[in-house]
Tab-separated table of C-alpha atoms in Angstrom:
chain	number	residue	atom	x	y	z
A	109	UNK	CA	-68.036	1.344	45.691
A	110	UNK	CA	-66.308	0.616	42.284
A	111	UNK	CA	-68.919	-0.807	39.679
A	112	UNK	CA	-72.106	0.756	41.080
A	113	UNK	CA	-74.261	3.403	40.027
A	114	UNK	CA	-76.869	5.785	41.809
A	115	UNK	CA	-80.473	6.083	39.925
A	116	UNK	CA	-83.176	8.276	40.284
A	117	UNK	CA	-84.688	6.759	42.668
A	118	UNK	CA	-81.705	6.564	44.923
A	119	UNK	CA	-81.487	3.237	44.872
A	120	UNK	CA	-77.736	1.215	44.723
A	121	UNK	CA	-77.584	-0.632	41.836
A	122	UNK	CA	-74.196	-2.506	40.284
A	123	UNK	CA	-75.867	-2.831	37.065
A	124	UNK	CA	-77.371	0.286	35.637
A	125	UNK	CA	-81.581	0.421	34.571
A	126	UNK	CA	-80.522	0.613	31.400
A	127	UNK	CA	-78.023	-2.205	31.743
A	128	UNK	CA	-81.519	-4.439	33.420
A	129	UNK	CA	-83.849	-3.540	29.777
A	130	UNK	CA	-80.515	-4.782	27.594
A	131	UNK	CA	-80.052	-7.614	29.859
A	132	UNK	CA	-83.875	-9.244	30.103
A	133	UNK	CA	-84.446	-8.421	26.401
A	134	UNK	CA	-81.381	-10.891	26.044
A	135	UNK	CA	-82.853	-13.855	28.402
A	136	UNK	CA	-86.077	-13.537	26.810
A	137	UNK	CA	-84.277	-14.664	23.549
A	138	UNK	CA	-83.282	-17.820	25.242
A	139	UNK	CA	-86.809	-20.204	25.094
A	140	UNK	CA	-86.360	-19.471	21.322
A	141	UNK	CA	-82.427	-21.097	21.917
A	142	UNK	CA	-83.548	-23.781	23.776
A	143	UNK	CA	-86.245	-25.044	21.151
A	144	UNK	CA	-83.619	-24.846	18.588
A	145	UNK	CA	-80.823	-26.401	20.650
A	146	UNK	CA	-83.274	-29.440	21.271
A	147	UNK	CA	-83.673	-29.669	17.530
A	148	UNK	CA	-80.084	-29.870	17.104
A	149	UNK	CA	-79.084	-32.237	20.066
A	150	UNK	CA	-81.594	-34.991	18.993
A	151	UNK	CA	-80.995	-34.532	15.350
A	152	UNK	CA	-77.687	-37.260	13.595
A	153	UNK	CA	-75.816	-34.263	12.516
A	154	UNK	CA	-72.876	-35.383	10.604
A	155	UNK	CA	-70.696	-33.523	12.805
A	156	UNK	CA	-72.530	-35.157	16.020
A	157	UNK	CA	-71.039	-37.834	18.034
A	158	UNK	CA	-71.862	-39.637	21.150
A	159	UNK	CA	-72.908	-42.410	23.382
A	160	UNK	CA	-76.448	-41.559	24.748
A	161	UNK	CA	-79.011	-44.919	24.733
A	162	UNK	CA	-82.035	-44.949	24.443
A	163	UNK	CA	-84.293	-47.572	24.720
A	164	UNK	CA	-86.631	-48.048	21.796
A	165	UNK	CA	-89.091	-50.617	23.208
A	166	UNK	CA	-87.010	-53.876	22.847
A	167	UNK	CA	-83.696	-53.609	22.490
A	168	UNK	CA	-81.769	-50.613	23.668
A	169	UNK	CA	-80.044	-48.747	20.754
A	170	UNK	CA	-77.267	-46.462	20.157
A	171	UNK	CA	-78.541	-42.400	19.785
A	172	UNK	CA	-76.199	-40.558	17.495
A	173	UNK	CA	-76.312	-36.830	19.085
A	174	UNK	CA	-74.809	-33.500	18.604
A	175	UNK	CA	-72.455	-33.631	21.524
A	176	UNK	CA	-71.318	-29.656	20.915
A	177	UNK	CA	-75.052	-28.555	21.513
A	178	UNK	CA	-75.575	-31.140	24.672
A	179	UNK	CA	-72.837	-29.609	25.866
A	180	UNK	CA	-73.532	-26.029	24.872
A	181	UNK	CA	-76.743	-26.138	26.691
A	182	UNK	CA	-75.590	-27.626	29.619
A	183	UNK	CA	-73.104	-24.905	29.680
A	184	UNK	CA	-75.769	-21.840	29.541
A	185	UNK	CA	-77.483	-23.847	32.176
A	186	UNK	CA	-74.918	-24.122	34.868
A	187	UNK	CA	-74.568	-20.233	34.006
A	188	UNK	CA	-78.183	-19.101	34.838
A	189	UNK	CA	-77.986	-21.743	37.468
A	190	UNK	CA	-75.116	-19.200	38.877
A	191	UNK	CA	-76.455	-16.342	38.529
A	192	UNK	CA	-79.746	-17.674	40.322
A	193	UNK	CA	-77.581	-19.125	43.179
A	194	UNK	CA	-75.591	-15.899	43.658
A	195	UNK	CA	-78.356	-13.509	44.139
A	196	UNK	CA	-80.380	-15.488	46.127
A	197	UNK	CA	-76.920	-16.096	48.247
A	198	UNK	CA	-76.384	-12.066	48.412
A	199	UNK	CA	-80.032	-11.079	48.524
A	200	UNK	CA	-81.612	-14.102	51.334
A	201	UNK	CA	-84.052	-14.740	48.417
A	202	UNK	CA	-84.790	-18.501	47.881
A	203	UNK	CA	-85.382	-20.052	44.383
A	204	UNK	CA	-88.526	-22.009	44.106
A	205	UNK	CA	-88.639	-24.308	40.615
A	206	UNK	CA	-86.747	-26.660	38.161
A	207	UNK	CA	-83.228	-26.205	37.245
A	208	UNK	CA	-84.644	-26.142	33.605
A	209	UNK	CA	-82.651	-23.474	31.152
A	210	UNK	CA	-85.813	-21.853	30.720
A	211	UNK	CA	-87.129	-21.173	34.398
A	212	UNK	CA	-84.032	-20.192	35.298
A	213	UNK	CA	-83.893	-17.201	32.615
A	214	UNK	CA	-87.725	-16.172	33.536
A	215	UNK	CA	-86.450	-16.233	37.239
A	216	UNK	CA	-83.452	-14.075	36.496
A	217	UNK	CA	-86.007	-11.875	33.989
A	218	UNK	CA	-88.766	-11.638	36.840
A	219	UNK	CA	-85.681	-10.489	39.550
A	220	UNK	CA	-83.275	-8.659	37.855
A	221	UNK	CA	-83.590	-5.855	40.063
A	222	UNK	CA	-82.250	-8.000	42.792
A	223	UNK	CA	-79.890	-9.125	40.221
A	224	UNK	CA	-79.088	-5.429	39.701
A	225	UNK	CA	-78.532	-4.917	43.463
A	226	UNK	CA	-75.798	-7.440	43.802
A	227	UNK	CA	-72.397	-7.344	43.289
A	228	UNK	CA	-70.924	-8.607	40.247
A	229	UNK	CA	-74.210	-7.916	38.052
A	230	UNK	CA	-72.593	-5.816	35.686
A	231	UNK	CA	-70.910	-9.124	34.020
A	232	UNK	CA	-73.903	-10.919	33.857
A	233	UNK	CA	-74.840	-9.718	30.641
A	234	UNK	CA	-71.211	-10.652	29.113
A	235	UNK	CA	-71.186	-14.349	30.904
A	236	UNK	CA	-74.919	-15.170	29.651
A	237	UNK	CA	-74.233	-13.687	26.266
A	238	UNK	CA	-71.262	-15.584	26.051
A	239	UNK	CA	-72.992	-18.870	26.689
A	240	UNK	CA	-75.752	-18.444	24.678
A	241	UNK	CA	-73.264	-17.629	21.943
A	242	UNK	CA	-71.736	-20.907	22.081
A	243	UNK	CA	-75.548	-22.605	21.824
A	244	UNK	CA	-75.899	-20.435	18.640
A	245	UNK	CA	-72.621	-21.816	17.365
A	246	UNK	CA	-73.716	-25.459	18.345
A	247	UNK	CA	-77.000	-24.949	16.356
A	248	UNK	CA	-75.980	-23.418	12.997
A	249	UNK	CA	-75.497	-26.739	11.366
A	250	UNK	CA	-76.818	-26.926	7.581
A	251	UNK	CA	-79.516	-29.363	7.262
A	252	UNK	CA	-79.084	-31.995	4.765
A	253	UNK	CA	-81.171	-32.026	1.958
A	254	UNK	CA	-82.161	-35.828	1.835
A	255	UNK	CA	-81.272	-37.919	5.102
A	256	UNK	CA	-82.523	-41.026	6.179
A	257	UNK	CA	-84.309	-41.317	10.165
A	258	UNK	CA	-83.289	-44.096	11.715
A	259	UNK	CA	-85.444	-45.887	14.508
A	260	UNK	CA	-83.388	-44.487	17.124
A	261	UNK	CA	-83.480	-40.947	16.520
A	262	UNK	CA	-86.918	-41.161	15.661
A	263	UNK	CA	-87.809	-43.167	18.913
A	264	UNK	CA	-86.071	-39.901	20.780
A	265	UNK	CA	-87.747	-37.530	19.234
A	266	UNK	CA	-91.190	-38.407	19.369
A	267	UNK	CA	-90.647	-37.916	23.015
A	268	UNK	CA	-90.074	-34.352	22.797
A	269	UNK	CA	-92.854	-31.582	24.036
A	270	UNK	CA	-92.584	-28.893	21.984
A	271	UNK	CA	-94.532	-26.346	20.638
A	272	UNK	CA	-96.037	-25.845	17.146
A	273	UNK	CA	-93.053	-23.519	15.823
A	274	UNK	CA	-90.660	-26.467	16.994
A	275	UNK	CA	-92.089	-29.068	15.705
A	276	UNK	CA	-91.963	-27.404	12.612
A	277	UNK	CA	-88.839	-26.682	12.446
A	278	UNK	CA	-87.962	-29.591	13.812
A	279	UNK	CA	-89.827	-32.325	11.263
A	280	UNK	CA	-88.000	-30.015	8.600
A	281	UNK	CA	-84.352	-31.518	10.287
A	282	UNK	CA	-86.005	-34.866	10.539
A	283	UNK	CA	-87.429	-35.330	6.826
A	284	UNK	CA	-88.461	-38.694	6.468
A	285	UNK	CA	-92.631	-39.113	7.447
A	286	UNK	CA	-92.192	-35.747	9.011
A	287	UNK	CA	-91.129	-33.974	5.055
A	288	UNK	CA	-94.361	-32.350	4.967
A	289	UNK	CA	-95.453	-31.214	8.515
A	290	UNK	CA	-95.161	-27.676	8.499
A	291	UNK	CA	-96.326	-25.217	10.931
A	292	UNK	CA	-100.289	-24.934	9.106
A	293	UNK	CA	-100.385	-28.530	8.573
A	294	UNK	CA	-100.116	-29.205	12.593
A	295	UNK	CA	-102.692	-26.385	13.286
A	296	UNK	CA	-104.952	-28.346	10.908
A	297	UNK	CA	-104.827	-31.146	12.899
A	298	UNK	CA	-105.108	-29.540	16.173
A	299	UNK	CA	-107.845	-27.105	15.541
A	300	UNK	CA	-109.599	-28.334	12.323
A	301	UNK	CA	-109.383	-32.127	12.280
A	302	UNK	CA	-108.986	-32.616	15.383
A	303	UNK	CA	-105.922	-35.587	15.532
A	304	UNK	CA	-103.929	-34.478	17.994
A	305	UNK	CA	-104.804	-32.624	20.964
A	306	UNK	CA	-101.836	-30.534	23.163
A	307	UNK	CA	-100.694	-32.412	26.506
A	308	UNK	CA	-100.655	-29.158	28.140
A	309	UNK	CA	-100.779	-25.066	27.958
A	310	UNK	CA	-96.966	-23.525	28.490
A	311	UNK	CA	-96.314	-20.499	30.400
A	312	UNK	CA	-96.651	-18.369	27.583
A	313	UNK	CA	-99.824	-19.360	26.679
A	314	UNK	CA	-98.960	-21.826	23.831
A	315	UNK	CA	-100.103	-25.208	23.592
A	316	UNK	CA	-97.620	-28.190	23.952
A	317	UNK	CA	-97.533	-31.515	21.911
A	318	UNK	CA	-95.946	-34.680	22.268
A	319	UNK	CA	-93.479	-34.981	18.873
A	320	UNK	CA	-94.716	-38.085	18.450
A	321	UNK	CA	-98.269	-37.802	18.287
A	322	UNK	CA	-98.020	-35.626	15.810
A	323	UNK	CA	-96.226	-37.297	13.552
A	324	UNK	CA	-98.946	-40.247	13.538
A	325	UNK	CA	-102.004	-38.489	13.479
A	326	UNK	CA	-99.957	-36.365	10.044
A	327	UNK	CA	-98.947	-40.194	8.973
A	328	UNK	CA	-102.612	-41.232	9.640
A	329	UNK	CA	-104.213	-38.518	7.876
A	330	UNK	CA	-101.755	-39.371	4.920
A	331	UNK	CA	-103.074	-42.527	4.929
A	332	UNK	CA	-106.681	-42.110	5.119
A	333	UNK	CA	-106.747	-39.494	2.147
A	334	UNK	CA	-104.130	-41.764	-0.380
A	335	UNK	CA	-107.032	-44.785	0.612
């Protein structure tokens, strides 16, 4: 059959082992994608645009958003969504789990040699690749050097779960209260002082905060030692 090759262990496969390593090495990139495409979407790019609400506690309020990376992700979504669908289609294998970006790639990493087995799998590299390209595109926005965060995006943000790399990265986009909350200031308030404690352990073994607490216990802190 056209498209499939024979390995070792005589096994039918349409995408070749090698084809599987290059493959899961690339959807194992993709949690790293996600945290920085939910940096970008919540961020007021100057190039975003958009009519997401949110509501801030009293009134509801306009949430300027980054419309190319909301779309970008939704795009690599209904891709691994695909994928997921098809084998499981092919192979009689039902999904169990969210439709999250993330599960979604672990899934496809965890049964790629079902993947591998069913026809069509040699474009799934190209298709996911090409997705995930357009997420990279979406995110490579320059940050501005001085901005001003509005109660809006703030309000979103502190919403977020992220992890300690993220929020990071992500209170350097925000600047405002969040200037100075780099990745060693947050572990000082987890581990050392104590502020802030993670809402929950991820699948890779990192702990998970709520954006928003960790901005006030950093504000707090701030507070306590300019007393």
């Amino acid at each position: 059959m056209e498209g499939m090759v024979v390995t070792e262990e005589n096994c039918f496969y349409f995408l070749s082992v090698d084809g599987q390593r290059t493959l899961v090495s690339l959807l194992r990139e993709i949690p790293a994608l996600v945290d920085d495409l939910a940096i970008t979407i919540c961020r007021q790019d100057r190039t975003g645009k958009g009519g997401m609400r949110i509501s801030s506690g009293s009134d509801e309020q306009p949430l300027p958003v980054n419309m190319a990376a909301s779309d970008a992700s939704d795009d690599l979504q209904n891709e691994l969504a695909g994928w997921v669908r098809h084998v499981c289609e092919t192979r009689g294998i039902e999904y169990v789990g969210s439709g999250s970006i993330i599960r979604l790639a672990r899934w496809l990493d965890r049964n790629v040699v079902s993947l591998a087995m069913t026809e069509g799998s040699d474009e799934a590299y190209c298709t996911i690749e090409r997705a995930m390209a357009k997420c990279r595109r979406a995110t490579d926005i320059p940050l501005e050097t001085e901005r001003v965060v509005d109660h809006a995006e703030m309000g979103a943000a502190r919403n977020l779960q992220l992890n300690v790399d993220t929020i990071a990265r992500l209170a350097k986009a925000l600047g405002g209260p969040c200037k100075k909350l780099t990745k060693r200031r947050i572990n000082y308030l987890s581990k050392e002082a104590h502020a802030v404690v993670p809402i929950r352990i991820s699948e890779m073994g990192k702990p998970i905060f709520l954006f928003g607490d960790v901005v006030d216990a950093h504000v707090e802190l701030l507070a306590k030692a300019s007393a």
